[in-house]
PDB file of C-alpha atoms in Angstrom:
ATOM      1  CA  MET N1364     -56.404  17.860   0.507  1.00 43.00           C
ATOM      2  CA  PRO N1365     -52.600  17.758   0.916  1.00 48.00           C
ATOM      3  CA  ARG N1366     -50.528  18.154  -2.197  1.00 54.00           C
ATOM      4  CA  ARG N1367     -48.423  15.228  -3.295  1.00 54.00           C
ATOM      5  CA  MET N1368     -44.707  15.714  -3.134  1.00 46.00           C
ATOM      6  CA  ARG N1369     -42.962  15.581  -6.458  1.00 57.00           C
ATOM      7  CA  PHE N1370     -39.556  14.043  -6.819  1.00 51.00           C
ATOM      8  CA  PRO N1371     -37.143  14.203  -9.722  1.00 60.00           C
ATOM      9  CA  ALA N1372     -37.668  11.386 -12.198  1.00 61.00           C
ATOM     10  CA  GLY N1373     -34.520   9.526 -11.149  1.00 63.00           C
ATOM     11  CA  ALA N1374     -35.081   9.857  -7.397  1.00 70.00           C
ATOM     12  CA  ARG N1375     -37.117   6.695  -7.032  1.00 81.00           C
ATOM     13  CA  SER N1376     -34.713   4.572  -9.044  1.00 82.00           C
ATOM     14  CA  GLU N1377     -31.826   6.013  -6.981  1.00 85.00           C
ATOM     15  CA  ASP N1378     -33.688   5.093  -3.784  1.00 87.00           C
ATOM     16  CA  ARG N1379     -34.272   1.567  -5.086  1.00 86.00           C
ATOM     17  CA  LEU N1380     -30.622   1.173  -6.000  1.00 87.00           C
ATOM     18  CA  CYS N1381     -29.510   2.444  -2.571  1.00 91.00           C
ATOM     19  CA  ALA N1382     -31.913   0.026  -0.881  1.00 90.00           C
ATOM     20  CA  ARG N1383     -30.607  -2.854  -2.983  1.00 89.00           C
ATOM     21  CA  GLU N1384     -27.032  -1.911  -2.106  1.00 91.00           C
ATOM     22  CA  GLU N1385     -28.016  -2.075   1.571  1.00 92.00           C
ATOM     23  CA  CYS N1386     -29.481  -5.553   1.019  1.00 90.00           C
ATOM     24  CA  VAL N1387     -26.309  -6.693  -0.742  1.00 91.00           C
ATOM     25  CA  ASP N1388     -24.248  -5.400   2.212  1.00 91.00           C
ATOM     26  CA  LEU N1389     -26.393  -7.461   4.581  1.00 90.00           C
ATOM     27  CA  GLU N1390     -26.034 -10.537   2.386  1.00 90.00           C
ATOM     28  CA  LEU N1391     -22.262 -10.077   2.279  1.00 90.00           C
ATOM     29  CA  ASP N1392     -22.086  -9.501   6.061  1.00 88.00           C
ATOM     30  CA  HIS N1393     -23.929 -12.763   6.697  1.00 85.00           C
ATOM     31  CA  GLY N1394     -21.892 -14.778   4.236  1.00 80.00           C
ATOM     32  CA  SER N1395     -24.811 -15.311   1.903  1.00 76.00           C
ATOM     33  CA  PRO N1396     -23.915 -15.972  -1.693  1.00 71.00           C
ATOM     34  CA  VAL N1397     -24.477 -12.899  -3.827  1.00 70.00           C
ATOM     35  CA  LEU N1398     -25.187 -13.255  -7.499  1.00 80.00           C
ATOM     36  CA  THR N1399     -22.162 -11.787  -9.206  1.00 89.00           C
ATOM     37  CA  ALA N1400     -24.013 -11.804 -12.537  1.00 88.00           C
ATOM     38  CA  GLU N1401     -26.624  -9.460 -11.054  1.00 88.00           C
ATOM     39  CA  LEU N1402     -23.924  -7.164  -9.686  1.00 92.00           C
ATOM     40  CA  TYR N1403     -22.121  -7.146 -13.042  1.00 93.00           C
ATOM     41  CA  GLU N1404     -25.410  -6.167 -14.696  1.00 91.00           C
ATOM     42  CA  TRP N1405     -25.890  -3.270 -12.274  1.00 90.00           C
ATOM     43  CA  MET N1406     -22.305  -2.151 -12.853  1.00 92.00           C
ATOM     44  CA  SER N1407     -22.924  -2.022 -16.589  1.00 92.00           C
ATOM     45  CA  SER N1408     -25.900   0.269 -15.923  1.00 92.00           C
ATOM     46  CA  HIS N1409     -24.124   2.316 -13.223  1.00 92.00           C
ATOM     47  CA  PRO N1410     -20.402   2.345 -14.125  1.00 91.00           C
ATOM     48  CA  PHE N1411     -19.460   5.098 -11.630  1.00 93.00           C
ATOM     49  CA  ARG N1412     -21.164   3.462  -8.634  1.00 93.00           C
ATOM     50  CA  GLU N1413     -18.196   2.895  -6.320  1.00 94.00           C
ATOM     51  CA  ARG N1414     -20.119   1.114  -3.592  1.00 93.00           C
ATOM     52  CA  LEU N1415     -21.510  -1.328  -6.110  1.00 93.00           C
ATOM     53  CA  ALA N1416     -18.012  -1.956  -7.484  1.00 95.00           C
ATOM     54  CA  GLY N1417     -16.785  -2.660  -3.962  1.00 94.00           C
ATOM     55  CA  GLN N1418     -19.613  -5.118  -3.366  1.00 94.00           C
ATOM     56  CA  LEU N1419     -18.856  -6.906  -6.618  1.00 94.00           C
ATOM     57  CA  MET N1420     -15.168  -7.059  -5.710  1.00 94.00           C
ATOM     58  CA  ILE N1421     -16.013  -8.613  -2.332  1.00 93.00           C
ATOM     59  CA  ALA N1422     -18.371 -11.158  -3.898  1.00 93.00           C
ATOM     60  CA  LEU N1423     -15.760 -12.127  -6.493  1.00 93.00           C
ATOM     61  CA  TYR N1424     -12.984 -12.338  -3.912  1.00 92.00           C
ATOM     62  CA  ARG N1425     -15.045 -14.563  -1.635  1.00 90.00           C
ATOM     63  CA  ALA N1426     -15.894 -16.785  -4.595  1.00 90.00           C
ATOM     64  CA  GLY N1427     -12.171 -17.313  -5.186  1.00 92.00           C
ATOM     65  CA  ARG N1428     -12.095 -14.995  -8.184  1.00 93.00           C
ATOM     66  CA  GLN N1429      -9.413 -12.575  -7.015  1.00 95.00           C
ATOM     67  CA  ALA N1430      -8.331 -11.729 -10.567  1.00 97.00           C
ATOM     68  CA  GLY N1431     -11.921 -10.757 -11.374  1.00 96.00           C
ATOM     69  CA  ALA N1432     -12.048  -8.531  -8.292  1.00 94.00           C
ATOM     70  CA  LEU N1433      -8.853  -6.782  -9.404  1.00 95.00           C
ATOM     71  CA  MET N1434     -10.295  -6.308 -12.895  1.00 96.00           C
ATOM     72  CA  VAL N1435     -13.393  -4.639 -11.413  1.00 95.00           C
ATOM     73  CA  TYR N1436     -11.186  -2.289  -9.389  1.00 94.00           C
ATOM     74  CA  GLU N1437      -9.043  -1.433 -12.391  1.00 96.00           C
ATOM     75  CA  GLY N1438     -12.175  -0.860 -14.476  1.00 95.00           C
ATOM     76  CA  ILE N1439     -13.800   1.589 -12.071  1.00 95.00           C
ATOM     77  CA  ARG N1440     -10.482   3.303 -11.394  1.00 95.00           C
ATOM     78  CA  SER N1441      -9.941   3.781 -15.111  1.00 95.00           C
ATOM     79  CA  ASP N1442     -13.536   4.888 -15.780  1.00 94.00           C
ATOM     80  CA  LEU N1443     -13.495   7.453 -12.970  1.00 95.00           C
ATOM     81  CA  ALA N1444     -10.085   8.783 -13.998  1.00 95.00           C
ATOM     82  CA  GLU N1445     -10.997   9.131 -17.667  1.00 95.00           C
ATOM     83  CA  ALA N1446     -14.506  10.533 -17.231  1.00 94.00           C
ATOM     84  CA  LEU N1447     -14.191  12.580 -14.051  1.00 92.00           C
ATOM     85  CA  GLY N1448     -10.469  12.922 -13.345  1.00 94.00           C
ATOM     86  CA  ILE N1449     -10.773  11.288  -9.916  1.00 92.00           C
ATOM     87  CA  ASP N1450      -9.700   8.091  -8.155  1.00 91.00           C
ATOM     88  CA  PRO N1451     -12.120   5.767  -6.367  1.00 90.00           C
ATOM     89  CA  ASN N1452     -12.808   6.494  -2.726  1.00 88.00           C
ATOM     90  CA  PRO N1453     -10.745   3.910  -0.787  1.00 86.00           C
ATOM     91  CA  LYS N1454     -13.670   3.232   1.568  1.00 83.00           C
ATOM     92  CA  SER N1455     -16.023   2.510  -1.311  1.00 77.00           C
ATOM     93  CA  VAL N1456     -13.885  -0.120  -2.956  1.00 71.00           C
ATOM     94  CA  ARG N1457     -12.181  -1.813  -0.034  1.00 72.00           C
ATOM     95  CA  THR N1458     -12.587  -5.568   0.118  1.00 65.00           C
ATOM     96  CA  SER N1459     -12.341  -6.133   3.857  1.00 61.00           C
TER      97      SER N1459
END
């Protein structure tokens, strides 16, 4: 009988989050409304997730909430700088 592969405890949740980010990208690409409340919730659980921040910024911008999008950028920029001493990757947080 083959042995089951073992993955680190967080691997499955990371895979789920990556898959959900892919779905959000598809929704954004097709102009579907994305629930900003859901994205805000994910950001509170994953504050260093640059791709997620970029998706939230796009959703806010498209909803006419440009100031909110700028606040998200400033928040992740500040969090990354304070905690890790880095700036966000420009590709991760671009809004176009």
